[in-house]
Coordinates of C-alpha atoms in Angstrom, one line a residue:
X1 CA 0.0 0.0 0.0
X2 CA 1.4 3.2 -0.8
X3 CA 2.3 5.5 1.9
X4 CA 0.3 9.4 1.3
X5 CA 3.1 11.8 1.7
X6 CA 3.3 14.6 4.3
X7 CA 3.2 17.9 3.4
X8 CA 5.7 20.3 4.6
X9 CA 6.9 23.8 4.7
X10 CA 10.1 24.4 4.6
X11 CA 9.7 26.0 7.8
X12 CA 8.0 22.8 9.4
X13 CA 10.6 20.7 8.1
X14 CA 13.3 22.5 10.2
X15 CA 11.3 22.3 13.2
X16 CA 10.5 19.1 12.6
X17 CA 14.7 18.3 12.4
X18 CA 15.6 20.2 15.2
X19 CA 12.6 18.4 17.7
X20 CA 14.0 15.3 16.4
X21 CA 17.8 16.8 17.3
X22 CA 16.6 18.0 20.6
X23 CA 15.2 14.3 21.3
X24 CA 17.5 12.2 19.8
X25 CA 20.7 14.4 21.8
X26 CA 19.8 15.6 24.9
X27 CA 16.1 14.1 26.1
X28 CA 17.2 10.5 25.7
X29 CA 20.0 11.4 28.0
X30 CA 18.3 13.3 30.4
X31 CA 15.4 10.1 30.6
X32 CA 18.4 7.3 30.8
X33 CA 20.0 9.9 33.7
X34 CA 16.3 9.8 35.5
X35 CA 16.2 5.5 34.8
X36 CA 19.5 5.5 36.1
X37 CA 19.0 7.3 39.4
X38 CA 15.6 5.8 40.1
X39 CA 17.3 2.6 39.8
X40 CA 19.8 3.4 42.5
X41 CA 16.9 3.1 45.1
X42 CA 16.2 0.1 44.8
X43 CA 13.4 -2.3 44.5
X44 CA 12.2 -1.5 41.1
X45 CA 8.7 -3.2 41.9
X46 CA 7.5 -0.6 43.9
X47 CA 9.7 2.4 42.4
X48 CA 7.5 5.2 41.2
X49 CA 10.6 7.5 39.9
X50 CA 11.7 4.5 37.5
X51 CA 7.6 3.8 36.6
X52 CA 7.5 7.6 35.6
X53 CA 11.0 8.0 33.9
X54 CA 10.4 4.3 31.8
X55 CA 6.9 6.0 30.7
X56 CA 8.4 8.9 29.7
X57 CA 10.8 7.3 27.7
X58 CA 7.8 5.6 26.2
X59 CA 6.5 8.7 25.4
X60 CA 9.9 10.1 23.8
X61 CA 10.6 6.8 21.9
X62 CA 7.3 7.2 20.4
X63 CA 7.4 10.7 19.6
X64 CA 10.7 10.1 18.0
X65 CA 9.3 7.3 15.5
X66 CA 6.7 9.7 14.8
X67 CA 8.6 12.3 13.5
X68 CA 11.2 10.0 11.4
X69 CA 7.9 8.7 9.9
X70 CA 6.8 12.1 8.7
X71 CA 10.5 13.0 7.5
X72 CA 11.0 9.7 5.7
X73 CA 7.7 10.6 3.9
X74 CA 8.1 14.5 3.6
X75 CA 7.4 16.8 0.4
X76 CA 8.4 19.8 0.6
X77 CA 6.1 22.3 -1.0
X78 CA 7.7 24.5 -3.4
X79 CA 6.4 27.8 -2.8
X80 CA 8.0 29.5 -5.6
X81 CA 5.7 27.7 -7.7
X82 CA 2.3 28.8 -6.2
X83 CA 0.2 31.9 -7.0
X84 CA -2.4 33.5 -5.2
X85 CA -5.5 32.8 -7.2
X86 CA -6.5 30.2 -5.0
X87 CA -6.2 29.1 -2.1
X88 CA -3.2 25.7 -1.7
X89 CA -0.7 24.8 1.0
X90 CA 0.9 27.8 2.3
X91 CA -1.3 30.2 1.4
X92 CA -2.4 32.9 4.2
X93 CA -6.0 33.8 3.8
X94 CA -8.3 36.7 5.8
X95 CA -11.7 35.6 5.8
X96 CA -14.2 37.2 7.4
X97 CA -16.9 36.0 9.0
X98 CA -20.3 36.9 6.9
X99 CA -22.2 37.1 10.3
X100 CA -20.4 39.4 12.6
X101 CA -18.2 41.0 10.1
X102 CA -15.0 39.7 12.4
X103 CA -11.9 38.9 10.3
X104 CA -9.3 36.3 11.1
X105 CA -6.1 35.1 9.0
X106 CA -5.4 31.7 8.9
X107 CA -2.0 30.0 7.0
X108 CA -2.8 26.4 5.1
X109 CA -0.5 23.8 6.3
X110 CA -0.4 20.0 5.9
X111 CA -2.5 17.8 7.7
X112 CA 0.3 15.0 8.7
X113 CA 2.9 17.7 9.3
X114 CA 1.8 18.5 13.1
X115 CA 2.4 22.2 11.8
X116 CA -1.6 22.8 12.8
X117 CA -1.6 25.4 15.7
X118 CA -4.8 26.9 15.4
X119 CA -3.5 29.5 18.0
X120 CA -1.2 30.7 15.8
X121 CA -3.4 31.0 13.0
X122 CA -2.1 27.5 11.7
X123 CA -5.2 25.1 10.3
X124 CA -4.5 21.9 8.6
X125 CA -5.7 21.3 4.9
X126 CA -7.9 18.7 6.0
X127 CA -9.5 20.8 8.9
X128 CA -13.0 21.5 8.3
X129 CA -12.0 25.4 7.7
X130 CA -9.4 24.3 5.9
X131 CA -10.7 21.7 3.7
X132 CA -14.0 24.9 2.9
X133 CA -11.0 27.0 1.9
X134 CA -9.1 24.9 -0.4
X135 CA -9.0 26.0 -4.1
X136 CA -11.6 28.8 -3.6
X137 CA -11.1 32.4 -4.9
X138 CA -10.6 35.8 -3.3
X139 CA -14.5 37.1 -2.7
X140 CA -15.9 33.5 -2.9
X141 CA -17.9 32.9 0.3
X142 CA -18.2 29.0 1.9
X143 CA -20.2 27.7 4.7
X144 CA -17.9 25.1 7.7
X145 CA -19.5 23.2 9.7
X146 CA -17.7 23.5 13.1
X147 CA -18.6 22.7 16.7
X148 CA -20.0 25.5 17.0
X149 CA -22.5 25.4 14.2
X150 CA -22.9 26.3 10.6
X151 CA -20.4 29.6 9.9
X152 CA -20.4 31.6 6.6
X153 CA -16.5 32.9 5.8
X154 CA -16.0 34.8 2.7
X155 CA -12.5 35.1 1.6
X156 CA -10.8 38.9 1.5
X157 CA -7.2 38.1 0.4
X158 CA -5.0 35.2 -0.3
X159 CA -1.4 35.6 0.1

């Protein structure tokens, strides 16, 4: 079966790479430092400090195969190659919302990339918001379905 490759920026790729540096270099020291002095106290059966530091390098080991998974299927996106007709990956659009006239800006990133942030404006392509967005024109208005009901954007600007 053949493996749907992960959309990157150029941006989230470097983050990406450098959480994986961070991981690989220092965490899994710092975690085999904490297994090391839990393990000094002795009976490992009732050792809560060596429970929480194996878990947690669980949790790191896991995090780490994640993130080798998305780089080994990465695409960069080229955005030299993009206009602003429409909205695609990378695009930053201002919408505003049809109802109470309030406008946000949103950047389109990939869905597998864990660039989504919504805080900072990031939405994944396969969002619901996202997904509304892709391909449309500025001016062209679309309706999201979102958790908090039925919303009307209409699209100001791509950039």
């Amino acid at each position: 079966m053949a493996v749907k490759p992960t959309m990157l920026t150029a941006e989230g790729l470097k983050n990406l790479e450098e959480e994986l540096e961070q991981l690989q270099n220092v965490k899994r020291k710092e975690i085999a430092e904490k297994i090391k002095v839990a393990r000094s106290y002795g009976d490992l059966s009732e050792n809560s400090e060596y429970d929480d530091a194996k878990n947690e390098q669980a949790i790191m080991e896991a995090r780490i195969t994640t993130i080798e998974n998305i780089l080994k299927n990465a695409e960069i996106i080229d955005e030299s190659n993009t206009s602003n007709d429409h909205v695609h990956l990378t695009s930053v659009v201002t919408v505003e919302m049809i109802k109470t006239g309030k406008q946000m800006k949103y950047t389109i990133v990939g869905s597998g990339s864990n660039e989504a942030n919504p805080r900072e404006g990031k939405i994944s392509d396969e969002s619901p918001i996202g997904m509304a967005l892709m391909e449309k024109s500025a001016g062209d208005v679309v309706e999201v379905e979102t958790p908090g009901g039925m919303i009307a954007l209409k699209i100001i600007e791509i950039a």
